[in-house]
mmCIF file of C-alpha atoms in Angstrom:
data_model
loop_
_atom_site.group_PDB
_atom_site.id
_atom_site.type_symbol
_atom_site.label_atom_id
_atom_site.label_comp_id
_atom_site.label_asym_id
_atom_site.label_seq_id
_atom_site.Cartn_x
_atom_site.Cartn_y
_atom_site.Cartn_z
ATOM 1 C CA MET C 27 17.948 6.549 -8.020
ATOM 2 C CA SER C 28 19.497 3.195 -7.422
ATOM 3 C CA GLU C 29 23.270 2.873 -7.642
ATOM 4 C CA THR C 30 23.043 -0.584 -9.116
ATOM 5 C CA THR C 31 22.455 -1.379 -12.729
ATOM 6 C CA ALA C 32 20.250 -4.334 -11.819
ATOM 7 C CA PRO C 33 17.064 -4.387 -13.872
ATOM 8 C CA ARG C 34 13.808 -3.339 -12.287
ATOM 9 C CA VAL C 35 12.296 -6.063 -10.131
ATOM 10 C CA ALA C 36 9.561 -7.996 -11.948
ATOM 11 C CA VAL C 37 7.060 -10.692 -11.078
ATOM 12 C CA GLY C 38 8.678 -14.089 -11.556
ATOM 13 C CA ASP C 39 12.193 -12.932 -10.624
ATOM 14 C CA GLU C 40 14.004 -15.604 -8.640
ATOM 15 C CA LEU C 41 16.038 -14.722 -5.567
ATOM 16 C CA PRO C 42 19.406 -16.475 -5.177
ATOM 17 C CA ALA C 43 18.764 -19.757 -3.346
ATOM 18 C CA ILE C 44 20.883 -20.971 -0.426
ATOM 19 C CA GLU C 45 21.711 -24.333 1.069
ATOM 20 C CA VAL C 46 22.609 -24.383 4.745
ATOM 21 C CA ARG C 47 23.681 -27.234 6.984
ATOM 22 C CA ILE C 48 22.289 -27.076 10.510
ATOM 23 C CA THR C 49 24.292 -29.012 13.090
ATOM 24 C CA ARG C 50 23.762 -29.611 16.792
ATOM 25 C CA ALA C 51 26.392 -26.921 17.462
ATOM 26 C CA ASP C 52 24.264 -24.464 15.465
ATOM 27 C CA LEU C 53 21.264 -25.299 17.655
ATOM 28 C CA VAL C 54 23.254 -24.638 20.817
ATOM 29 C CA ARG C 55 24.490 -21.344 19.391
ATOM 30 C CA TYR C 56 20.976 -20.315 18.331
ATOM 31 C CA ALA C 57 19.490 -21.324 21.688
ATOM 32 C CA GLY C 58 21.933 -19.005 23.427
ATOM 33 C CA ALA C 59 21.430 -16.157 20.969
ATOM 34 C CA SER C 60 17.614 -16.343 21.005
ATOM 35 C CA LEU C 61 17.226 -17.382 24.654
ATOM 36 C CA ASP C 62 15.018 -20.276 23.510
ATOM 37 C CA PHE C 63 16.127 -23.188 25.661
ATOM 38 C CA ASN C 64 13.268 -25.569 24.917
ATOM 39 C CA PRO C 65 14.890 -29.012 25.446
ATOM 40 C CA ILE C 66 13.374 -30.449 22.236
ATOM 41 C CA HIS C 67 16.175 -28.501 20.514
ATOM 42 C CA LEU C 68 18.942 -29.691 22.831
ATOM 43 C CA SER C 69 18.197 -33.097 24.303
ATOM 44 C CA GLU C 70 17.644 -36.238 22.271
ATOM 45 C CA ARG C 71 16.230 -37.942 25.356
ATOM 46 C CA PHE C 72 13.661 -35.209 25.860
ATOM 47 C CA ALA C 73 12.785 -34.957 22.146
ATOM 48 C CA ARG C 74 12.062 -38.699 21.992
ATOM 49 C CA SER C 75 9.998 -38.526 25.181
ATOM 50 C CA VAL C 76 7.551 -36.177 23.426
ATOM 51 C CA GLY C 77 7.320 -38.334 20.315
ATOM 52 C CA LEU C 78 9.890 -36.678 18.053
ATOM 53 C CA PRO C 79 12.366 -38.837 16.097
ATOM 54 C CA ASP C 80 15.352 -36.825 17.392
ATOM 55 C CA VAL C 81 16.370 -33.284 18.318
ATOM 56 C CA ILE C 82 14.711 -30.732 16.011
ATOM 57 C CA ALA C 83 15.803 -27.260 14.939
ATOM 58 C CA HIS C 84 14.048 -24.202 16.343
ATOM 59 C CA GLY C 85 11.292 -23.202 13.909
ATOM 60 C CA MET C 86 12.439 -19.634 14.412
ATOM 61 C CA LEU C 87 15.983 -20.611 13.317
ATOM 62 C CA THR C 88 14.586 -22.039 10.076
ATOM 63 C CA MET C 89 12.544 -18.859 9.630
ATOM 64 C CA ALA C 90 15.626 -16.709 10.302
ATOM 65 C CA ILE C 91 17.738 -18.631 7.774
ATOM 66 C CA ALA C 92 14.951 -18.386 5.171
ATOM 67 C CA GLY C 93 14.811 -14.640 5.795
ATOM 68 C CA ARG C 94 18.459 -14.367 4.727
ATOM 69 C CA VAL C 95 17.369 -15.019 1.134
ATOM 70 C CA VAL C 96 15.303 -11.821 1.271
ATOM 71 C CA THR C 97 17.835 -9.637 3.099
ATOM 72 C CA ALA C 98 20.703 -10.801 0.858
ATOM 73 C CA TRP C 99 18.611 -9.898 -2.192
ATOM 74 C CA GLY C 100 18.709 -6.333 -0.869
ATOM 75 C CA ARG C 101 16.195 -4.736 -3.221
ATOM 76 C CA GLY C 102 14.303 -2.686 -0.647
ATOM 77 C CA GLU C 103 12.936 -2.327 2.850
ATOM 78 C CA LEU C 104 11.375 -5.349 4.552
ATOM 79 C CA LEU C 105 7.792 -4.553 5.601
ATOM 80 C CA ASP C 106 6.627 -7.871 6.963
ATOM 81 C CA TYR C 107 7.618 -11.510 7.153
ATOM 82 C CA SER C 108 5.544 -14.513 8.172
ATOM 83 C CA ALA C 109 5.660 -18.309 8.109
ATOM 84 C CA ARG C 110 3.902 -21.353 9.475
ATOM 85 C CA PHE C 111 5.875 -24.157 11.092
ATOM 86 C CA THR C 112 4.539 -27.207 9.307
ATOM 87 C CA ARG C 113 7.229 -29.878 9.647
ATOM 88 C CA PRO C 114 10.241 -30.229 11.938
ATOM 89 C CA VAL C 115 13.849 -30.137 10.742
ATOM 90 C CA VAL C 116 15.421 -33.151 12.437
ATOM 91 C CA VAL C 117 19.073 -32.591 13.318
ATOM 92 C CA PRO C 118 21.196 -35.734 13.784
ATOM 93 C CA ASP C 119 24.167 -35.858 16.149
ATOM 94 C CA ASP C 120 26.836 -35.917 13.421
ATOM 95 C CA ASP C 121 29.134 -33.494 11.591
ATOM 96 C CA GLU C 122 26.878 -33.091 8.553
ATOM 97 C CA GLY C 123 23.720 -32.038 10.368
ATOM 98 C CA ALA C 124 20.524 -31.337 8.429
ATOM 99 C CA ALA C 125 20.550 -29.762 4.960
ATOM 100 C CA LEU C 126 18.066 -26.932 4.548
ATOM 101 C CA THR C 127 17.501 -25.318 1.156
ATOM 102 C CA VAL C 128 15.705 -22.012 0.732
ATOM 103 C CA ALA C 129 14.540 -20.393 -2.487
ATOM 104 C CA GLY C 130 12.343 -17.427 -3.226
ATOM 105 C CA LYS C 131 10.681 -15.617 -6.063
ATOM 106 C CA VAL C 132 8.704 -12.471 -6.649
ATOM 107 C CA ALA C 133 5.096 -13.645 -6.597
ATOM 108 C CA ALA C 134 3.412 -10.262 -6.996
ATOM 109 C CA ILE C 135 4.098 -6.548 -7.105
ATOM 110 C CA ASP C 136 1.479 -4.172 -5.723
ATOM 111 C CA GLU C 137 1.358 -0.411 -6.050
ATOM 112 C CA GLU C 138 0.664 1.286 -2.714
ATOM 113 C CA ASP C 139 0.840 5.048 -2.242
ATOM 114 C CA GLY C 140 3.196 5.401 -5.171
ATOM 115 C CA ALA C 141 5.554 2.694 -3.909
ATOM 116 C CA ARG C 142 6.077 -0.738 -5.436
ATOM 117 C CA ILE C 143 5.664 -3.529 -2.889
ATOM 118 C CA ALA C 144 7.017 -6.963 -3.848
ATOM 119 C CA ARG C 145 5.524 -10.072 -2.307
ATOM 120 C CA ILE C 146 8.255 -12.695 -2.042
ATOM 121 C CA ALA C 147 7.112 -16.305 -1.836
ATOM 122 C CA LEU C 148 9.832 -18.346 -0.154
ATOM 123 C CA SER C 149 10.178 -22.098 0.057
ATOM 124 C CA ALA C 150 12.213 -24.021 2.610
ATOM 125 C CA HIS C 151 12.971 -27.711 2.129
ATOM 126 C CA PHE C 152 14.561 -30.342 4.334
ATOM 127 C CA ASP C 153 14.843 -33.973 3.290
ATOM 128 C CA GLY C 154 12.848 -33.250 0.131
ATOM 129 C CA LYS C 155 9.896 -31.881 2.054
ATOM 130 C CA THR C 156 8.634 -28.415 2.753
ATOM 131 C CA VAL C 157 9.189 -27.289 6.363
ATOM 132 C CA LEU C 158 7.693 -23.783 6.367
ATOM 133 C CA GLY C 159 4.103 -23.159 5.296
ATOM 134 C CA LYS C 160 3.488 -20.065 3.180
ATOM 135 C CA PRO C 161 6.681 -18.207 4.106
ATOM 136 C CA VAL C 162 6.083 -14.743 2.663
ATOM 137 C CA ALA C 163 7.987 -11.463 2.914
ATOM 138 C CA ARG C 164 6.835 -8.103 1.603
ATOM 139 C CA VAL C 165 9.487 -5.616 0.506
ATOM 140 C CA ARG C 166 9.064 -1.952 -0.453
ATOM 141 C CA LEU C 167 11.201 -1.841 -3.574
ATOM 142 C CA SER C 168 13.873 0.811 -3.839
ATOM 143 C CA ASP C 169 14.088 0.647 -7.653
ATOM 144 C CA MET R 28 -9.101 -28.794 27.437
ATOM 145 C CA ALA R 29 -10.742 -25.867 25.687
ATOM 146 C CA LEU R 30 -9.303 -22.440 26.395
ATOM 147 C CA ASP R 31 -11.809 -19.879 27.608
ATOM 148 C CA PRO R 32 -12.727 -17.506 24.730
ATOM 149 C CA ALA R 33 -13.391 -14.823 27.351
ATOM 150 C CA PHE R 34 -9.622 -14.264 27.346
ATOM 151 C CA VAL R 35 -9.778 -12.792 23.829
ATOM 152 C CA GLY R 36 -8.867 -9.128 24.059
ATOM 153 C CA ARG R 37 -7.043 -9.512 27.342
ATOM 154 C CA GLU R 38 -3.971 -7.304 27.500
ATOM 155 C CA TYR R 39 -0.793 -7.969 29.404
ATOM 156 C CA PRO R 40 1.370 -5.086 30.607
ATOM 157 C CA ALA R 41 4.671 -4.240 28.954
ATOM 158 C CA CYS R 42 7.589 -6.417 29.951
ATOM 159 C CA ALA R 43 10.797 -4.996 31.422
ATOM 160 C CA VAL R 44 12.803 -2.795 29.078
ATOM 161 C CA TYR R 45 15.028 -4.768 26.716
ATOM 162 C CA GLU R 46 18.158 -2.842 25.825
ATOM 163 C CA VAL R 47 19.488 -3.826 22.401
ATOM 164 C CA SER R 48 23.279 -4.086 22.323
ATOM 165 C CA ARG R 49 25.699 -4.296 19.410
ATOM 166 C CA GLU R 50 27.101 -7.499 20.843
ATOM 167 C CA LYS R 51 23.707 -9.224 21.135
ATOM 168 C CA ILE R 52 22.940 -8.269 17.533
ATOM 169 C CA ARG R 53 26.315 -9.681 16.472
ATOM 170 C CA GLU R 54 25.689 -12.883 18.444
ATOM 171 C CA PHE R 55 22.251 -13.313 16.854
ATOM 172 C CA ALA R 56 23.533 -12.607 13.332
ATOM 173 C CA VAL R 57 26.319 -15.176 13.747
ATOM 174 C CA ALA R 58 23.843 -17.738 15.105
ATOM 175 C CA ILE R 59 21.657 -17.502 11.987
ATOM 176 C CA GLY R 60 24.614 -17.335 9.568
ATOM 177 C CA GLU R 61 23.922 -13.737 8.561
ATOM 178 C CA THR R 62 27.160 -12.087 7.401
ATOM 179 C CA ASP R 63 25.994 -8.656 6.189
ATOM 180 C CA PRO R 64 28.226 -6.108 8.003
ATOM 181 C CA VAL R 65 25.210 -3.836 8.706
ATOM 182 C CA HIS R 66 24.674 -6.211 11.659
ATOM 183 C CA THR R 67 28.234 -6.103 12.995
ATOM 184 C CA ASP R 68 30.058 -2.988 11.767
ATOM 185 C CA PRO R 69 28.693 0.419 12.856
ATOM 186 C CA GLU R 70 30.458 2.148 9.942
ATOM 187 C CA ALA R 71 28.860 -0.198 7.414
ATOM 188 C CA ALA R 72 25.485 0.381 9.072
ATOM 189 C CA LYS R 73 25.939 4.175 8.896
ATOM 190 C CA ALA R 74 26.960 3.940 5.247
ATOM 191 C CA ALA R 75 23.655 2.120 4.663
ATOM 192 C CA GLY R 76 21.751 4.961 6.327
ATOM 193 C CA HIS R 77 21.257 3.521 9.823
ATOM 194 C CA PRO R 78 22.288 5.235 13.077
ATOM 195 C CA ASP R 79 24.068 2.084 14.305
ATOM 196 C CA VAL R 80 24.154 -1.654 13.583
ATOM 197 C CA ILE R 81 20.690 -3.055 12.849
ATOM 198 C CA ALA R 82 19.239 -6.361 13.979
ATOM 199 C CA PRO R 83 18.286 -9.169 11.569
ATOM 200 C CA PRO R 84 14.513 -9.356 10.918
ATOM 201 C CA THR R 85 13.699 -12.102 13.419
ATOM 202 C CA PHE R 86 15.827 -10.659 16.262
ATOM 203 C CA THR R 87 12.777 -9.535 18.237
ATOM 204 C CA THR R 88 11.909 -13.205 18.747
ATOM 205 C CA ILE R 89 13.947 -12.709 21.943
ATOM 206 C CA ILE R 90 11.401 -10.194 23.245
ATOM 207 C CA ASN R 91 8.424 -11.905 21.628
ATOM 208 C CA LEU R 92 9.265 -15.215 23.282
ATOM 209 C CA ALA R 93 9.422 -13.569 26.702
ATOM 210 C CA ALA R 94 6.027 -11.969 26.050
ATOM 211 C CA ILE R 95 4.561 -15.313 24.928
ATOM 212 C CA ASN R 96 5.908 -17.028 28.026
ATOM 213 C CA THR R 97 4.259 -14.444 30.276
ATOM 214 C CA ILE R 98 0.863 -15.245 28.782
ATOM 215 C CA VAL R 99 1.077 -18.994 28.375
ATOM 216 C CA THR R 100 2.148 -19.395 31.991
ATOM 217 C CA ASP R 101 -0.732 -17.224 33.280
ATOM 218 C CA PRO R 102 -2.398 -19.653 35.709
ATOM 219 C CA ALA R 103 -5.803 -18.061 35.030
ATOM 220 C CA LEU R 104 -5.572 -19.048 31.351
ATOM 221 C CA GLY R 105 -4.723 -22.631 32.280
ATOM 222 C CA LEU R 106 -2.840 -23.494 29.106
ATOM 223 C CA ASP R 107 -1.030 -26.860 29.079
ATOM 224 C CA TYR R 108 2.441 -25.582 28.240
ATOM 225 C CA GLY R 109 3.881 -29.079 27.689
ATOM 226 C CA ARG R 110 1.408 -29.663 24.827
ATOM 227 C CA MET R 111 2.004 -26.339 23.136
ATOM 228 C CA VAL R 112 3.784 -25.875 19.818
ATOM 229 C CA HIS R 113 4.537 -22.757 17.788
ATOM 230 C CA GLY R 114 2.123 -22.813 14.839
ATOM 231 C CA ASP R 115 3.078 -19.684 12.992
ATOM 232 C CA GLN R 116 4.867 -16.387 13.371
ATOM 233 C CA ALA R 117 4.461 -13.040 11.644
ATOM 234 C CA PHE R 118 6.407 -9.815 12.015
ATOM 235 C CA THR R 119 5.368 -6.386 10.770
ATOM 236 C CA TYR R 120 8.240 -3.924 10.679
ATOM 237 C CA HIS R 121 7.736 -0.241 11.402
ATOM 238 C CA ARG R 122 11.489 0.427 11.367
ATOM 239 C CA PRO R 123 14.650 -1.668 11.844
ATOM 240 C CA VAL R 124 15.756 -2.486 15.386
ATOM 241 C CA VAL R 125 18.986 -0.569 16.061
ATOM 242 C CA ALA R 126 21.688 -1.042 18.706
ATOM 243 C CA GLY R 127 20.867 1.242 21.630
ATOM 244 C CA ASP R 128 17.109 0.764 21.307
ATOM 245 C CA GLU R 129 15.240 0.357 24.581
ATOM 246 C CA LEU R 130 12.304 -1.852 23.672
ATOM 247 C CA THR R 131 9.205 -2.967 25.515
ATOM 248 C CA ALA R 132 6.513 -5.410 24.444
ATOM 249 C CA SER R 133 2.869 -5.178 25.439
ATOM 250 C CA SER R 134 0.858 -8.260 24.611
ATOM 251 C CA THR R 135 -2.730 -8.994 23.709
ATOM 252 C CA ILE R 136 -4.639 -12.226 23.181
ATOM 253 C CA GLU R 137 -6.137 -11.641 19.738
ATOM 254 C CA ALA R 138 -7.987 -14.885 19.110
ATOM 255 C CA ILE R 139 -8.828 -18.236 20.650
ATOM 256 C CA SER R 140 -10.374 -21.016 18.607
ATOM 257 C CA ARG R 141 -10.751 -24.741 18.693
ATOM 258 C CA ARG R 142 -10.806 -27.221 15.860
ATOM 259 C CA ALA R 143 -10.056 -30.910 15.374
ATOM 260 C CA GLY R 144 -9.310 -31.377 19.051
ATOM 261 C CA ASN R 145 -6.708 -28.615 19.232
ATOM 262 C CA ASP R 146 -6.805 -25.180 20.807
ATOM 263 C CA PHE R 147 -5.414 -22.274 18.798
ATOM 264 C CA ILE R 148 -4.415 -19.034 20.462
ATOM 265 C CA THR R 149 -3.120 -15.948 18.653
ATOM 266 C CA LEU R 150 -0.955 -13.520 20.608
ATOM 267 C CA ARG R 151 0.149 -10.094 19.462
ATOM 268 C CA ALA R 152 3.170 -8.325 20.917
ATOM 269 C CA ASP R 153 3.437 -4.608 20.205
ATOM 270 C CA ILE R 154 7.118 -3.811 20.480
ATOM 271 C CA ALA R 155 7.832 -0.124 20.952
ATOM 272 C CA ASP R 156 10.866 2.078 21.570
ATOM 273 C CA ALA R 157 11.593 4.346 24.556
ATOM 274 C CA ALA R 158 9.500 7.128 22.974
ATOM 275 C CA GLY R 159 6.554 4.748 22.691
ATOM 276 C CA ARG R 160 6.757 4.574 18.901
ATOM 277 C CA PRO R 161 6.022 1.197 17.289
ATOM 278 C CA VAL R 162 9.054 -0.746 16.059
ATOM 279 C CA VAL R 163 7.792 -4.269 15.383
ATOM 280 C CA THR R 164 4.418 -5.958 15.710
ATOM 281 C CA ALA R 165 4.819 -9.703 16.287
ATOM 282 C CA ARG R 166 1.976 -12.204 15.982
ATOM 283 C CA ALA R 167 2.294 -15.805 17.046
ATOM 284 C CA GLN R 168 -0.242 -18.581 16.761
ATOM 285 C CA LEU R 169 0.265 -21.310 19.322
ATOM 286 C CA VAL R 170 -1.347 -24.722 19.071
ATOM 287 C CA VAL R 171 -2.191 -26.741 22.165
ATOM 288 C CA ARG R 172 -2.830 -30.385 21.415
ATOM 289 C CA ASP R 173 -5.415 -32.182 23.496
ATOM 290 C CA ALA R 174 -4.190 -34.825 25.908
ATOM 291 C CA GLU R 175 -4.563 -38.302 24.450
ATOM 292 C CA GLU R 176 -7.582 -40.219 25.644
ATOM 293 C CA ALA R 177 -6.616 -42.776 28.264
#
């Protein structure tokens, strides 16, 4: 029995969206936390040398931020989470950084062994364009 | 340069034990902007039914990345690391990662393919606890772009 009075999860439910600003300082912090020190996330000189417009965010940072939409929703146990990295999030050297928006909705609910499994289709946008391909999380619903 | 499909199925031994600490979980949660106290406050984690603070879902990227690096730098495979990008990532969760876990990752090359002048290689890391029970299965597809024609 759930303690909340929230209605039962249904297909089409929207998860609360978030908007996050990613700055160069965030990239440094994430590099240290994840131990991913690829210089395309730290050095403008290096990023340009491999054909990028500027320093880009770690794809795994974008995926982690997108995952917050699912964990904050808190309607069950996360079973799996996947995404493709389709377009880079370019992070300028200023105070504003890059604006990333993430939304999600319940795309399907499957019955498996008596449990209800929600498939959450996420979407992550930067600069008006999608940056993660098919980001999907599956959650075993606790309702 | 095409990768040799004979490497499909090749297994790489478990990496050194990674000991999950409360402080590393906190550091990772802060770095991704995750503020749920189940990641930082042991009492909040216990109230939510966990033995200690739990890691955010992508935390095992730390271990997964080390496993990937072991394979992609295998000289026998001959992968051009400078031309490699992360194509996709998938995690399957068997249970949450908890502070105090001693994790190891054994890796396998699951697939190698080639299309439109790029090599695709899929790596699986089976992340297990000290008792050998599965915790997270991580799959990464890496894309290696061909060198430009001179």
